[in-house]
Structures are given as C-alpha cells and as structure tokens.
Amino acid sequence: SMKQIPFTVPTQATLTRRMERGSSEEFRSQSGGLSEPTSPLNVKRPSVEIPGAYALGSIDPSLYKIVDEDDDYEIPLDHIGRVWFAVEYERETEKLLVTLMKAKNLPTRQYGNNSSCDPFIRLYLMPDERRYLQSKFKKKTCNPKFEESFVFQVSYRSLQDRVLKITVYDVDRHRRHNVIGHALYPLKDHGAESNERLVIWRDLEREVTESTADKGELLVALCYNNHLERLTVGVLEARDLKYENQPSDTYVKVCVLVQNKVLKTKKTEVLKKTDSPNYNESFTLKLPVTSLDAASLSLTIMQHSSGHKDKIIGRVILGSFMFARGKELDHWNEMVANQRDQVTQWHGLV
C-alpha cells in the first residue's frame, strides 16, 4: 500500500531555456544496454500549469532504439496495452525528467480495426492526483509513438514517497475521455540509480474502484459549459449491483448541491429487475461558474418496490476538493478543465 504523506506544493522551478547535459553521461536501460547520450532539449510551454513542472521539446527517437527489441512481446491474456518510458533524476537540480516513448497494443473501440483508438497520456506524481502533465493527442492508432519529455521539480527526500502514475486515455467520437488503464512506477525504486536514465516498460492495469466488490459501480458522464453556465450529467449504466435478496427495480436520484444545500433534484426512469441496468439518461442543470468550487453532485441508486419505502443501494459523490476525494475529485476536475467535452468514468458506490 502507498505510504501517505502530507500534501505539499513543489517549489516553483526556475525555467531554464535548455537542460544542459554532460556528454559523458550514460543512459542505461533495465536490460543493461547502453544508448547514446542525449543532446540538450528545448523547453516548451507546460501543457498544464503545475508549479515546478513543465513539458520539454520532442526527443530524438534514435536515442531509444533499444526498446524496439521488445516490440514483438508475447501478449498476455486480458492485455490492455504496454507503455514504454524513461526516467532520470538530477539530484543537483532536483529535476525529475520523464520521457514518454510509446505505447503498444492499446484496445480498439472497433473489433478487428486497430486504428480505432485516439490515445493520449497523463502523468501524475502520486499522492498528488489533482495535477498532471499531458502528452499530445494521437489519432487512429493502437500503437502510438509519443517521444515527449516532461520535467517535475521534486526534492530528493520526497522522491522516496512519490509514485509516477501514467494514465492512458482514449478519446471517442463524442470527444469523451475514457480511461484505458494506468501504470505505476514507485520512484523509490529509482533512487539508487540517480543520474542514470532507466528505460522501463509496464503493462497497463485497469482502473479499479476500491468499493467495487461492496455495492457495485455507476458509469457517469459529466460536461460543463462555462458560457451557458450549464452542467450536463449523464447517468449511463450500473454494474454488479448488490441487492439484499434478488435483483429489484431501480432508479437513480441526481442532486446538485451548492454549499451542501440542494439546488435541484432529478430522477431517472425506474428500470426492471437487473443487476446491470442501462439508464442512458442525461440531465441539464443551471450551475453558475462562481459556484463550481462550492458545488457537489450526489448520484444515489435507489431500490424501488411498490408499497414499501425505497431503499438506498449506494451512492457516488462528485465535486470539488471540499466535497470529494480520489477518482470522484479527479472526474470533477477533469470536467472543469475540459469545458464542453464529455468526460466519462466508472465510480464505486459507497
């Protein structure tokens, strides 16, 4: 389990125009091979404003030919892709350089068509899940080549408690950002190799919600239009619902709250007995931009039975950092950051 550390904001990096590197530096892959030292990289604008973190220019792919040996790997059962990346920590400047190289065998949205995937990647330094650096978007490929570098400013002491999380998304034709999976790399594993560049690959793991086994999950789509000050909530489907006896009729109650006061309540249609109901309903609600930080969204799956009081099966609370944590907070923040795009995610019921 990941060690909990207090949340700290990294110090503001001095953004130099170039990262100078000594010509004698060796870059070593985990298989022990060597590649040529890199040339200095041009710093570009950050893709997301994070204190002490920014994106670098494209890299020279010839520096990384070593990883191509792994291209024809045996694909494990239930595989959702593999990602290659390089990590280097400069202790003198307290800079963590992460180079995204490529991903392979990402799932296709259309069986038999391996160009039905439009991926991009986000990098997080856990336990901070609120901020990230993002790759460029790639079109129509299950085997994207990124060749992009990113810099995080992080002290050597806190490096031991940080975990690099690489999350791969697919953008579907409705511009929804769907999580394919993630890879974790604890940076304490890297500590002994300081000032060497390790080339690493990891198989992607599916996002798992902690409470899946308890009560089930709900697939929710969020979209916020800042010009119209309008929140659209899509209640799509539930899975693995746990009932007291046999499957019952269910519906979802959607409440928008501001400062914990209910602003609006909506309900889906009642669906007949199933443990994986497809609701496929969306609701549009007025929500001022000025209320976004104080807003939360409660989605409650209710068990409906005539002649008896409806019972709660479970609920999901989405919202700003005042009301939500983990994946529920991430989903809200992603909606705010991607105005007018629909962002869809599974959430465990509590």
mmCIF file of C-alpha atoms in Angstrom:
data_model
loop_
_atom_site.group_PDB
_atom_site.id
_atom_site.type_symbol
_atom_site.label_atom_id
_atom_site.label_comp_id
_atom_site.label_asym_id
_atom_site.label_seq_id
_atom_site.Cartn_x
_atom_site.Cartn_y
_atom_site.Cartn_z
ATOM 1 C CA SER A 1 0.000 0.000 0.000
ATOM 2 C CA MET A 2 1.188 3.506 -0.756
ATOM 3 C CA LYS A 3 2.609 5.490 2.127
ATOM 4 C CA GLN A 4 0.509 8.561 2.921
ATOM 5 C CA ILE A 5 2.451 11.809 3.036
ATOM 6 C CA PRO A 6 1.168 15.325 3.677
ATOM 7 C CA PHE A 7 0.255 17.237 0.525
ATOM 8 C CA THR A 8 2.929 19.782 -0.397
ATOM 9 C CA VAL A 9 3.156 22.087 -3.380
ATOM 10 C CA PRO A 10 6.537 21.742 -5.123
ATOM 11 C CA THR A 11 8.663 24.867 -5.239
ATOM 12 C CA GLN A 12 8.480 26.933 -8.429
ATOM 13 C CA ALA A 13 11.138 25.721 -10.838
ATOM 14 C CA THR A 14 13.497 28.122 -12.464
ATOM 15 C CA LEU A 15 12.520 27.504 -16.051
ATOM 16 C CA THR A 16 15.761 27.444 -17.963
ATOM 17 C CA ARG A 17 15.567 27.564 -21.737
ATOM 18 C CA ARG A 18 17.652 24.386 -22.022
ATOM 19 C CA MET A 19 18.677 21.459 -19.866
ATOM 20 C CA GLU A 20 22.420 21.137 -20.310
ATOM 21 C CA ARG A 21 23.764 17.607 -20.087
ATOM 22 C CA GLY A 22 27.320 16.337 -19.864
ATOM 23 C CA SER A 23 28.459 14.491 -22.950
ATOM 24 C CA SER A 24 29.930 11.644 -20.902
ATOM 25 C CA GLU A 25 26.581 10.706 -19.345
ATOM 26 C CA GLU A 26 25.454 7.104 -19.853
ATOM 27 C CA PHE A 27 21.804 6.209 -20.307
ATOM 28 C CA ARG A 28 21.234 2.650 -19.202
ATOM 29 C CA SER A 29 18.184 0.502 -19.898
ATOM 30 C CA GLN A 30 16.993 -2.122 -17.432
ATOM 31 C CA SER A 31 18.318 -4.821 -19.707
ATOM 32 C CA GLY A 32 21.781 -3.318 -19.229
ATOM 33 C CA GLY A 33 22.255 -1.958 -22.763
ATOM 34 C CA LEU A 34 23.633 1.498 -23.482
ATOM 35 C CA SER A 35 22.354 4.214 -25.736
ATOM 36 C CA GLU A 36 23.962 7.431 -26.879
ATOM 37 C CA PRO A 37 23.931 10.462 -24.551
ATOM 38 C CA THR A 38 21.162 12.880 -25.404
ATOM 39 C CA SER A 39 21.595 16.367 -26.771
ATOM 40 C CA PRO A 40 20.125 19.341 -24.855
ATOM 41 C CA LEU A 41 16.360 19.646 -25.176
ATOM 42 C CA ASN A 42 14.408 22.801 -25.862
ATOM 43 C CA VAL A 43 11.886 23.695 -23.177
ATOM 44 C CA LYS A 44 8.342 24.253 -24.396
ATOM 45 C CA ARG A 45 5.336 25.739 -22.639
ATOM 46 C CA PRO A 46 3.837 23.460 -19.986
ATOM 47 C CA SER A 47 0.734 21.587 -21.084
ATOM 48 C CA VAL A 48 -0.772 22.178 -17.634
ATOM 49 C CA GLU A 49 0.228 24.858 -15.140
ATOM 50 C CA ILE A 50 1.866 22.968 -12.268
ATOM 51 C CA PRO A 51 4.397 24.761 -10.078
ATOM 52 C CA GLY A 52 7.768 23.241 -10.872
ATOM 53 C CA ALA A 53 6.607 21.037 -13.741
ATOM 54 C CA TYR A 54 6.782 21.642 -17.470
ATOM 55 C CA ALA A 55 6.956 19.917 -20.828
ATOM 56 C CA LEU A 56 10.119 19.683 -22.901
ATOM 57 C CA GLY A 57 10.511 19.560 -26.662
ATOM 58 C CA SER A 58 10.363 16.409 -28.747
ATOM 59 C CA ILE A 59 13.164 13.922 -28.266
ATOM 60 C CA ASP A 60 15.408 12.270 -30.805
ATOM 61 C CA PRO A 61 13.877 8.804 -31.307
ATOM 62 C CA SER A 62 17.240 7.370 -32.406
ATOM 63 C CA LEU A 63 18.380 7.623 -28.770
ATOM 64 C CA TYR A 64 15.855 4.996 -27.771
ATOM 65 C CA LYS A 65 16.196 2.250 -30.387
ATOM 66 C CA ILE A 66 16.986 -0.146 -27.571
ATOM 67 C CA VAL A 67 13.313 -0.508 -26.613
ATOM 68 C CA ASP A 68 12.297 -1.685 -30.075
ATOM 69 C CA GLU A 69 13.675 -5.126 -29.256
ATOM 70 C CA ASP A 70 10.590 -5.598 -27.064
ATOM 71 C CA ASP A 71 8.107 -4.846 -29.847
ATOM 72 C CA ASP A 72 7.093 -8.432 -30.562
ATOM 73 C CA TYR A 73 6.416 -9.441 -26.987
ATOM 74 C CA GLU A 74 4.032 -12.263 -26.188
ATOM 75 C CA ILE A 75 0.681 -10.664 -25.400
ATOM 76 C CA PRO A 76 -0.669 -11.831 -22.026
ATOM 77 C CA LEU A 77 -4.317 -12.806 -21.559
ATOM 78 C CA ASP A 78 -6.670 -9.876 -20.824
ATOM 79 C CA HIS A 79 -3.976 -7.441 -22.006
ATOM 80 C CA ILE A 80 -4.890 -3.740 -22.402
ATOM 81 C CA GLY A 81 -1.539 -2.420 -23.637
ATOM 82 C CA ARG A 82 2.037 -1.708 -22.645
ATOM 83 C CA VAL A 83 3.777 1.640 -22.188
ATOM 84 C CA TRP A 84 7.490 2.475 -22.516
ATOM 85 C CA PHE A 85 9.045 5.432 -20.717
ATOM 86 C CA ALA A 86 12.403 6.668 -19.426
ATOM 87 C CA VAL A 87 13.068 8.181 -16.007
ATOM 88 C CA GLU A 88 16.051 10.234 -14.906
ATOM 89 C CA TYR A 89 16.582 12.225 -11.697
ATOM 90 C CA GLU A 90 19.134 15.055 -11.480
ATOM 91 C CA ARG A 91 19.944 15.313 -7.807
ATOM 92 C CA GLU A 92 21.863 18.603 -8.134
ATOM 93 C CA THR A 93 18.913 20.455 -9.699
ATOM 94 C CA GLU A 94 16.171 18.279 -8.089
ATOM 95 C CA LYS A 95 14.609 17.698 -11.516
ATOM 96 C CA LEU A 96 12.790 14.506 -12.433
ATOM 97 C CA LEU A 97 12.810 14.027 -16.209
ATOM 98 C CA VAL A 98 10.197 11.626 -17.575
ATOM 99 C CA THR A 99 10.275 10.747 -21.264
ATOM 100 C CA LEU A 100 7.163 9.135 -22.730
ATOM 101 C CA MET A 101 8.262 6.948 -25.586
ATOM 102 C CA LYS A 102 5.397 4.838 -26.891
ATOM 103 C CA ALA A 103 2.528 2.500 -26.119
ATOM 104 C CA LYS A 104 1.568 -0.685 -27.924
ATOM 105 C CA ASN A 105 -1.475 -2.936 -28.290
ATOM 106 C CA LEU A 106 -3.975 -0.495 -26.807
ATOM 107 C CA PRO A 107 -7.571 -1.757 -27.064
ATOM 108 C CA THR A 108 -9.520 -0.793 -30.160
ATOM 109 C CA ARG A 109 -13.072 0.558 -29.950
ATOM 110 C CA GLN A 110 -13.995 -1.494 -33.037
ATOM 111 C CA TYR A 111 -13.084 -5.176 -33.101
ATOM 112 C CA GLY A 112 -10.692 -6.032 -35.930
ATOM 113 C CA ASN A 113 -9.810 -2.384 -36.662
ATOM 114 C CA ASN A 114 -6.589 -1.478 -34.891
ATOM 115 C CA SER A 115 -6.801 2.191 -35.857
ATOM 116 C CA SER A 116 -9.957 2.746 -33.790
ATOM 117 C CA CYS A 117 -8.165 4.370 -30.850
ATOM 118 C CA ASP A 118 -7.246 8.056 -30.298
ATOM 119 C CA PRO A 119 -4.964 7.946 -27.272
ATOM 120 C CA PHE A 120 -3.224 10.468 -25.041
ATOM 121 C CA ILE A 121 -1.380 10.120 -21.719
ATOM 122 C CA ARG A 122 -1.346 11.993 -18.421
ATOM 123 C CA LEU A 123 1.485 11.860 -15.885
ATOM 124 C CA TYR A 124 0.807 12.247 -12.174
ATOM 125 C CA LEU A 125 3.216 12.326 -9.220
ATOM 126 C CA MET A 126 1.215 10.459 -6.592
ATOM 127 C CA PRO A 127 -0.114 11.082 -3.997
ATOM 128 C CA ASP A 128 -0.988 14.373 -5.759
ATOM 129 C CA GLU A 129 -3.834 13.332 -8.079
ATOM 130 C CA ARG A 130 -5.144 16.834 -8.757
ATOM 131 C CA ARG A 131 -2.439 17.947 -11.171
ATOM 132 C CA TYR A 132 -0.842 16.328 -14.170
ATOM 133 C CA LEU A 133 1.236 16.847 -17.309
ATOM 134 C CA GLN A 134 -0.304 15.723 -20.583
ATOM 135 C CA SER A 135 1.027 14.350 -23.863
ATOM 136 C CA LYS A 136 -0.104 15.357 -27.332
ATOM 137 C CA PHE A 137 -3.227 13.648 -28.721
ATOM 138 C CA LYS A 138 -2.584 10.813 -31.188
ATOM 139 C CA LYS A 139 -5.066 9.891 -33.905
ATOM 140 C CA LYS A 140 -6.262 6.485 -35.135
ATOM 141 C CA THR A 141 -3.617 4.206 -33.641
ATOM 142 C CA CYS A 142 -3.384 1.451 -31.036
ATOM 143 C CA ASN A 143 0.444 1.777 -31.157
ATOM 144 C CA PRO A 144 1.167 5.494 -30.575
ATOM 145 C CA LYS A 145 4.696 6.930 -30.536
ATOM 146 C CA PHE A 146 4.930 9.943 -28.199
ATOM 147 C CA GLU A 147 8.632 10.825 -27.877
ATOM 148 C CA GLU A 148 7.885 13.695 -25.482
ATOM 149 C CA SER A 149 9.705 14.755 -22.317
ATOM 150 C CA PHE A 150 8.366 16.316 -19.116
ATOM 151 C CA VAL A 151 10.046 17.773 -16.042
ATOM 152 C CA PHE A 152 8.819 17.669 -12.430
ATOM 153 C CA GLN A 153 10.600 19.689 -9.747
ATOM 154 C CA VAL A 154 10.766 17.377 -6.728
ATOM 155 C CA SER A 155 13.177 17.189 -3.783
ATOM 156 C CA TYR A 156 15.274 14.052 -3.327
ATOM 157 C CA ARG A 157 13.765 13.499 0.116
ATOM 158 C CA SER A 158 10.160 13.476 -1.128
ATOM 159 C CA LEU A 159 11.138 11.410 -4.199
ATOM 160 C CA GLN A 160 11.222 8.335 -1.949
ATOM 161 C CA ASP A 161 7.490 8.707 -1.214
ATOM 162 C CA ARG A 162 6.323 9.586 -4.734
ATOM 163 C CA VAL A 163 4.897 7.220 -7.327
ATOM 164 C CA LEU A 164 4.793 8.082 -11.032
ATOM 165 C CA LYS A 165 1.334 7.256 -12.378
ATOM 166 C CA ILE A 166 0.941 7.023 -16.155
ATOM 167 C CA THR A 167 -2.721 7.031 -17.219
ATOM 168 C CA VAL A 168 -3.651 6.257 -20.839
ATOM 169 C CA TYR A 169 -6.914 7.660 -22.231
ATOM 170 C CA ASP A 170 -8.858 7.146 -25.450
ATOM 171 C CA VAL A 171 -10.915 9.993 -26.950
ATOM 172 C CA ASP A 172 -14.039 8.579 -28.586
ATOM 173 C CA ARG A 173 -16.027 10.122 -31.436
ATOM 174 C CA HIS A 174 -18.177 12.043 -28.944
ATOM 175 C CA ARG A 175 -14.962 13.628 -27.589
ATOM 176 C CA ARG A 176 -15.342 11.690 -24.329
ATOM 177 C CA HIS A 177 -12.102 10.911 -22.471
ATOM 178 C CA ASN A 178 -12.235 7.250 -21.459
ATOM 179 C CA VAL A 179 -9.552 5.756 -19.200
ATOM 180 C CA ILE A 180 -7.918 2.692 -20.793
ATOM 181 C CA GLY A 181 -5.662 1.919 -17.837
ATOM 182 C CA HIS A 182 -2.638 3.035 -15.859
ATOM 183 C CA ALA A 183 0.889 2.014 -14.909
ATOM 184 C CA LEU A 184 2.587 2.806 -11.593
ATOM 185 C CA TYR A 185 6.317 3.292 -11.024
ATOM 186 C CA PRO A 186 7.414 3.927 -7.383
ATOM 187 C CA LEU A 187 10.293 6.403 -7.549
ATOM 188 C CA LYS A 188 11.997 4.838 -4.537
ATOM 189 C CA ASP A 189 12.849 2.014 -6.983
ATOM 190 C CA HIS A 190 14.796 4.619 -8.934
ATOM 191 C CA GLY A 191 16.705 6.181 -6.012
ATOM 192 C CA ALA A 192 19.854 4.048 -6.272
ATOM 193 C CA GLU A 193 20.154 4.767 -9.995
ATOM 194 C CA SER A 194 20.270 8.565 -9.628
ATOM 195 C CA ASN A 195 21.657 10.460 -12.617
ATOM 196 C CA GLU A 196 21.218 7.467 -14.918
ATOM 197 C CA ARG A 197 18.348 7.194 -17.348
ATOM 198 C CA LEU A 198 16.390 3.987 -16.988
ATOM 199 C CA VAL A 199 14.264 2.779 -19.876
ATOM 200 C CA ILE A 200 11.257 0.999 -18.400
ATOM 201 C CA TRP A 201 8.137 -0.730 -19.700
ATOM 202 C CA ARG A 202 4.976 -1.543 -17.795
ATOM 203 C CA ASP A 203 1.772 -3.378 -18.742
ATOM 204 C CA LEU A 204 -1.308 -1.237 -18.190
ATOM 205 C CA GLU A 205 -3.692 -2.167 -15.381
ATOM 206 C CA ARG A 206 -7.401 -1.410 -15.380
ATOM 207 C CA GLU A 207 -8.684 1.323 -13.094
ATOM 208 C CA VAL A 208 -10.189 -0.447 -10.095
ATOM 209 C CA THR A 209 -12.506 1.294 -7.673
ATOM 210 C CA GLU A 210 -11.972 0.362 -4.049
ATOM 211 C CA SER A 211 -15.621 -0.335 -3.320
ATOM 212 C CA THR A 212 -16.481 -2.321 -6.468
ATOM 213 C CA ALA A 213 -16.915 -5.552 -4.542
ATOM 214 C CA ASP A 214 -19.236 -3.976 -1.972
ATOM 215 C CA LYS A 215 -22.196 -2.378 -3.725
ATOM 216 C CA GLY A 216 -21.430 -2.111 -7.441
ATOM 217 C CA GLU A 217 -20.441 0.706 -9.787
ATOM 218 C CA LEU A 218 -22.071 3.541 -11.726
ATOM 219 C CA LEU A 219 -20.904 4.961 -15.076
ATOM 220 C CA VAL A 220 -21.302 8.744 -15.084
ATOM 221 C CA ALA A 221 -20.698 11.328 -17.839
ATOM 222 C CA LEU A 222 -20.067 14.971 -16.924
ATOM 223 C CA CYS A 223 -19.939 18.034 -19.149
ATOM 224 C CA TYR A 224 -19.795 21.700 -18.135
ATOM 225 C CA ASN A 225 -20.443 24.600 -20.497
ATOM 226 C CA ASN A 226 -18.968 27.729 -18.942
ATOM 227 C CA HIS A 227 -20.575 30.099 -21.469
ATOM 228 C CA LEU A 228 -24.083 28.800 -20.784
ATOM 229 C CA GLU A 229 -23.215 28.016 -17.114
ATOM 230 C CA ARG A 230 -24.785 24.620 -17.671
ATOM 231 C CA LEU A 231 -23.916 21.258 -16.130
ATOM 232 C CA THR A 232 -24.945 18.115 -18.050
ATOM 233 C CA VAL A 233 -24.966 14.867 -16.071
ATOM 234 C CA GLY A 234 -25.228 11.563 -17.945
ATOM 235 C CA VAL A 235 -26.410 8.585 -15.869
ATOM 236 C CA LEU A 236 -25.315 5.815 -18.224
ATOM 237 C CA GLU A 237 -25.279 2.383 -16.607
ATOM 238 C CA ALA A 238 -24.583 0.450 -13.422
ATOM 239 C CA ARG A 239 -22.936 -2.930 -12.963
ATOM 240 C CA ASP A 240 -22.661 -5.600 -10.277
ATOM 241 C CA LEU A 241 -25.344 -4.029 -8.080
ATOM 242 C CA LYS A 242 -25.708 -5.855 -4.766
ATOM 243 C CA TYR A 243 -29.289 -6.386 -3.571
ATOM 244 C CA GLU A 244 -30.458 -7.766 -0.241
ATOM 245 C CA ASN A 245 -32.386 -10.565 -1.963
ATOM 246 C CA GLN A 246 -32.896 -10.876 -5.727
ATOM 247 C CA PRO A 247 -32.489 -8.067 -8.329
ATOM 248 C CA SER A 248 -35.082 -5.301 -7.870
ATOM 249 C CA ASP A 249 -36.404 -2.337 -9.822
ATOM 250 C CA THR A 250 -34.012 0.633 -9.567
ATOM 251 C CA TYR A 251 -33.691 4.290 -10.470
ATOM 252 C CA VAL A 252 -31.024 6.949 -9.910
ATOM 253 C CA LYS A 253 -31.656 10.161 -7.978
ATOM 254 C CA VAL A 254 -29.395 13.044 -9.064
ATOM 255 C CA CYS A 255 -28.915 16.006 -6.705
ATOM 256 C CA VAL A 256 -26.864 19.128 -7.368
ATOM 257 C CA LEU A 257 -25.781 20.867 -4.168
ATOM 258 C CA VAL A 258 -24.094 24.209 -3.566
ATOM 259 C CA GLN A 259 -22.591 24.716 -0.092
ATOM 260 C CA ASN A 260 -24.379 21.464 0.852
ATOM 261 C CA LYS A 261 -27.791 22.969 0.029
ATOM 262 C CA VAL A 262 -29.825 21.080 -2.583
ATOM 263 C CA LEU A 263 -30.179 23.203 -5.729
ATOM 264 C CA LYS A 264 -32.009 20.695 -7.928
ATOM 265 C CA THR A 265 -33.087 17.046 -7.839
ATOM 266 C CA LYS A 266 -33.813 14.812 -10.849
ATOM 267 C CA LYS A 267 -34.678 11.115 -11.215
ATOM 268 C CA THR A 268 -34.209 8.564 -13.973
ATOM 269 C CA GLU A 269 -36.963 6.210 -15.096
ATOM 270 C CA VAL A 270 -37.425 3.069 -12.980
ATOM 271 C CA LEU A 271 -35.739 0.056 -14.631
ATOM 272 C CA LYS A 272 -36.957 -3.505 -14.128
ATOM 273 C CA LYS A 273 -35.098 -6.193 -12.196
ATOM 274 C CA THR A 274 -31.424 -6.420 -13.284
ATOM 275 C CA ASP A 275 -28.043 -6.130 -11.573
ATOM 276 C CA SER A 276 -26.598 -4.171 -14.527
ATOM 277 C CA PRO A 277 -29.220 -1.568 -15.546
ATOM 278 C CA ASN A 278 -28.699 0.705 -18.573
ATOM 279 C CA TYR A 279 -30.261 4.043 -17.636
ATOM 280 C CA ASN A 280 -28.851 6.136 -20.511
ATOM 281 C CA GLU A 281 -30.432 9.409 -19.380
ATOM 282 C CA SER A 282 -28.932 12.860 -19.179
ATOM 283 C CA PHE A 283 -29.989 15.908 -17.192
ATOM 284 C CA THR A 284 -29.067 19.532 -17.797
ATOM 285 C CA LEU A 285 -28.856 21.827 -14.795
ATOM 286 C CA LYS A 286 -28.026 25.506 -14.383
ATOM 287 C CA LEU A 287 -24.838 25.983 -12.336
ATOM 288 C CA PRO A 288 -23.063 29.355 -12.197
ATOM 289 C CA VAL A 289 -19.285 29.357 -12.801
ATOM 290 C CA THR A 290 -18.866 31.151 -9.463
ATOM 291 C CA SER A 291 -20.489 28.169 -7.691
ATOM 292 C CA LEU A 292 -18.233 25.454 -9.211
ATOM 293 C CA ASP A 293 -15.828 25.354 -6.246
ATOM 294 C CA ALA A 294 -18.701 25.063 -3.778
ATOM 295 C CA ALA A 295 -20.720 22.544 -5.812
ATOM 296 C CA SER A 296 -21.140 18.810 -5.474
ATOM 297 C CA LEU A 297 -23.169 16.170 -7.249
ATOM 298 C CA SER A 298 -24.817 13.258 -5.479
ATOM 299 C CA LEU A 299 -25.985 10.238 -7.504
ATOM 300 C CA THR A 300 -27.928 7.688 -5.476
ATOM 301 C CA ILE A 301 -29.124 4.330 -6.821
ATOM 302 C CA MET A 302 -32.486 3.561 -5.212
ATOM 303 C CA GLN A 303 -34.195 0.189 -4.902
ATOM 304 C CA HIS A 304 -37.867 0.691 -5.797
ATOM 305 C CA SER A 305 -40.646 -1.516 -4.507
ATOM 306 C CA SER A 306 -44.359 -0.679 -4.582
ATOM 307 C CA GLY A 307 -45.967 -0.484 -1.161
ATOM 308 C CA HIS A 308 -42.602 -0.096 0.591
ATOM 309 C CA LYS A 309 -40.237 2.803 1.170
ATOM 310 C CA ASP A 310 -37.490 2.987 -1.478
ATOM 311 C CA LYS A 311 -34.096 1.846 -0.160
ATOM 312 C CA ILE A 312 -30.629 3.192 -0.956
ATOM 313 C CA ILE A 313 -28.342 0.663 -2.718
ATOM 314 C CA GLY A 314 -25.361 3.037 -2.833
ATOM 315 C CA ARG A 315 -24.259 6.488 -3.883
ATOM 316 C CA VAL A 316 -21.466 8.444 -5.543
ATOM 317 C CA ILE A 317 -20.449 11.982 -4.526
ATOM 318 C CA LEU A 318 -18.600 14.001 -7.174
ATOM 319 C CA GLY A 319 -17.382 17.539 -6.646
ATOM 320 C CA SER A 320 -14.604 19.964 -5.825
ATOM 321 C CA PHE A 321 -11.905 19.270 -3.222
ATOM 322 C CA MET A 322 -14.263 20.471 -0.469
ATOM 323 C CA PHE A 323 -16.599 17.510 -1.073
ATOM 324 C CA ALA A 324 -14.789 14.731 -2.957
ATOM 325 C CA ARG A 325 -11.510 12.802 -2.984
ATOM 326 C CA GLY A 326 -9.687 10.377 -5.278
ATOM 327 C CA LYS A 327 -11.390 9.385 -8.532
ATOM 328 C CA GLU A 328 -14.531 11.386 -7.740
ATOM 329 C CA LEU A 329 -12.496 14.590 -7.309
ATOM 330 C CA ASP A 330 -10.424 13.756 -10.430
ATOM 331 C CA HIS A 331 -13.553 13.359 -12.537
ATOM 332 C CA TRP A 332 -14.927 16.742 -11.408
ATOM 333 C CA ASN A 333 -11.583 18.487 -12.011
ATOM 334 C CA GLU A 334 -11.299 16.936 -15.462
ATOM 335 C CA MET A 335 -14.779 18.193 -16.328
ATOM 336 C CA VAL A 336 -13.831 21.729 -15.229
ATOM 337 C CA ALA A 337 -10.541 21.572 -17.183
ATOM 338 C CA ASN A 338 -12.185 20.269 -20.390
ATOM 339 C CA GLN A 339 -15.047 22.724 -20.884
ATOM 340 C CA ARG A 340 -17.731 21.462 -23.257
ATOM 341 C CA ASP A 341 -16.158 17.986 -23.544
ATOM 342 C CA GLN A 342 -17.944 14.990 -22.056
ATOM 343 C CA VAL A 343 -15.816 13.118 -19.500
ATOM 344 C CA THR A 344 -16.973 9.594 -18.587
ATOM 345 C CA GLN A 345 -15.845 7.455 -15.667
ATOM 346 C CA TRP A 346 -16.882 4.456 -13.545
ATOM 347 C CA HIS A 347 -17.302 5.090 -9.809
ATOM 348 C CA GLY A 348 -17.650 2.619 -6.939
ATOM 349 C CA LEU A 349 -20.819 3.002 -4.880
ATOM 350 C CA VAL A 350 -20.452 3.755 -1.173
#
